[in-house]
Amino acid sequence: MVDSSQADDRKLIRLVRERRLLYARNNMPVASYYTQVKNLWDDVATIMGWSVADVRRKWSHIRNSYSRHLRNEMHGACTSKGRMVSRWYLADELEFLREHMATDMLV
């Protein structure tokens, strides 16, 4: 995986947010959907200067971390010392994903 900064993470999030097909479920015909998604990931990779595999892997990591953040928020997760887990630094930028996450994650 590429070594990325917080600025890179935020840039990737912005690029994905601008390409709704990369994160929103839809009812598009499968062949058309996969072609469009592939082209969108190619665009994002070119802009980031990374490979498509690295961009998709990084996005998957960010999305999974956001999912974990939502679970922690929902269940009031605490640290081993009993303190509430602090808000994740990318949570605000990923708020657009909340409605697209699994229903058991919605807060």
Coordinates of C-alpha atoms in Angstrom, one line a residue:
M1 CA 0.0 0.0 0.0
V2 CA 1.1 3.5 -0.6
D3 CA 2.3 5.7 2.3
S4 CA -0.3 8.4 2.5
S5 CA -0.6 11.6 4.5
Q6 CA -3.8 13.0 6.1
A7 CA -4.0 15.4 3.1
D8 CA -3.9 12.4 0.7
D9 CA -6.6 10.7 2.7
R10 CA -8.8 13.8 2.5
K11 CA -8.1 14.2 -1.2
L12 CA -9.1 10.6 -1.9
I13 CA -12.3 11.0 0.1
R14 CA -13.1 14.2 -1.9
L15 CA -12.5 12.4 -5.2
V16 CA -14.7 9.5 -4.2
R17 CA -17.4 11.7 -2.9
E18 CA -17.5 13.5 -6.3
R19 CA -18.1 10.1 -8.0
R20 CA -21.3 8.8 -6.4
L21 CA -21.2 5.5 -8.3
L22 CA -18.1 4.5 -6.3
Y23 CA -20.0 4.4 -3.0
A24 CA -23.8 4.4 -3.6
R25 CA -25.8 1.4 -4.3
N26 CA -27.8 1.6 -7.6
N27 CA -30.0 -0.4 -9.9
M28 CA -27.9 -0.1 -13.0
P29 CA -27.3 -3.0 -15.4
V30 CA -24.3 -5.0 -14.2
A31 CA -22.1 -4.7 -17.3
S32 CA -22.6 -0.9 -17.6
Y33 CA -22.1 -0.5 -13.9
Y34 CA -18.7 -2.3 -13.8
T35 CA -17.4 -0.5 -16.8
Q36 CA -18.3 2.9 -15.3
V37 CA -16.9 2.0 -11.9
K38 CA -13.6 0.8 -13.5
N39 CA -13.3 4.1 -15.4
L40 CA -14.0 6.1 -12.3
W41 CA -11.3 4.3 -10.3
D42 CA -8.9 4.8 -13.2
D43 CA -9.6 8.5 -13.0
V44 CA -9.1 8.7 -9.2
A45 CA -5.9 6.7 -9.5
T46 CA -4.5 9.0 -12.2
I47 CA -5.3 12.1 -10.1
M48 CA -3.8 10.6 -6.9
G49 CA -0.7 9.4 -8.8
W50 CA -1.2 5.9 -7.4
S51 CA -2.1 2.5 -9.0
V52 CA -5.8 1.5 -9.1
A53 CA -5.1 -1.3 -6.7
D54 CA -3.5 1.1 -4.2
V55 CA -6.4 3.6 -4.5
R56 CA -9.0 0.9 -4.0
R57 CA -7.1 -0.7 -1.1
K58 CA -6.7 2.7 0.6
W59 CA -10.4 3.5 0.0
S60 CA -11.4 0.1 1.5
H61 CA -9.3 0.8 4.6
I62 CA -10.8 4.3 5.0
R63 CA -14.3 3.0 4.6
N64 CA -13.8 0.1 7.0
S65 CA -12.3 2.5 9.6
Y66 CA -15.4 4.7 9.2
S67 CA -17.6 1.7 9.7
R68 CA -15.7 0.9 12.9
H69 CA -16.0 4.5 14.0
L70 CA -19.8 4.4 13.5
R71 CA -20.0 1.1 15.6
N72 CA -18.0 2.7 18.4
E73 CA -20.2 5.8 18.3
M74 CA -23.3 3.7 18.3
H75 CA -22.2 1.5 21.2
G76 CA -20.4 4.2 23.2
A77 CA -17.0 2.4 23.0
C78 CA -14.5 3.1 25.7
T79 CA -10.7 2.7 25.9
S80 CA -9.1 0.2 28.3
K81 CA -8.9 3.0 30.9
G82 CA -12.7 3.7 30.7
R83 CA -12.5 6.8 28.6
M84 CA -14.8 7.3 25.6
V85 CA -13.1 6.7 22.3
S86 CA -12.3 10.0 20.6
R87 CA -13.9 11.1 17.4
W88 CA -12.0 9.7 14.4
Y89 CA -10.2 12.5 12.4
L90 CA -11.9 11.7 9.1
A91 CA -15.4 11.2 10.5
D92 CA -16.7 14.6 9.3
E93 CA -15.4 14.2 5.8
L94 CA -17.1 10.8 5.5
E95 CA -20.5 11.8 6.8
F96 CA -21.8 11.5 3.3
L97 CA -21.4 7.7 3.5
R98 CA -23.5 7.3 6.6
E99 CA -26.8 6.8 4.7
H100 CA -25.0 4.2 2.5
M101 CA -23.7 2.0 5.4
A102 CA -25.5 -1.1 6.5
T103 CA -28.7 -0.4 8.4
D104 CA -27.4 -1.9 11.6
M105 CA -24.8 0.9 11.6
L106 CA -27.1 3.8 11.4
V107 CA -27.1 6.0 14.5

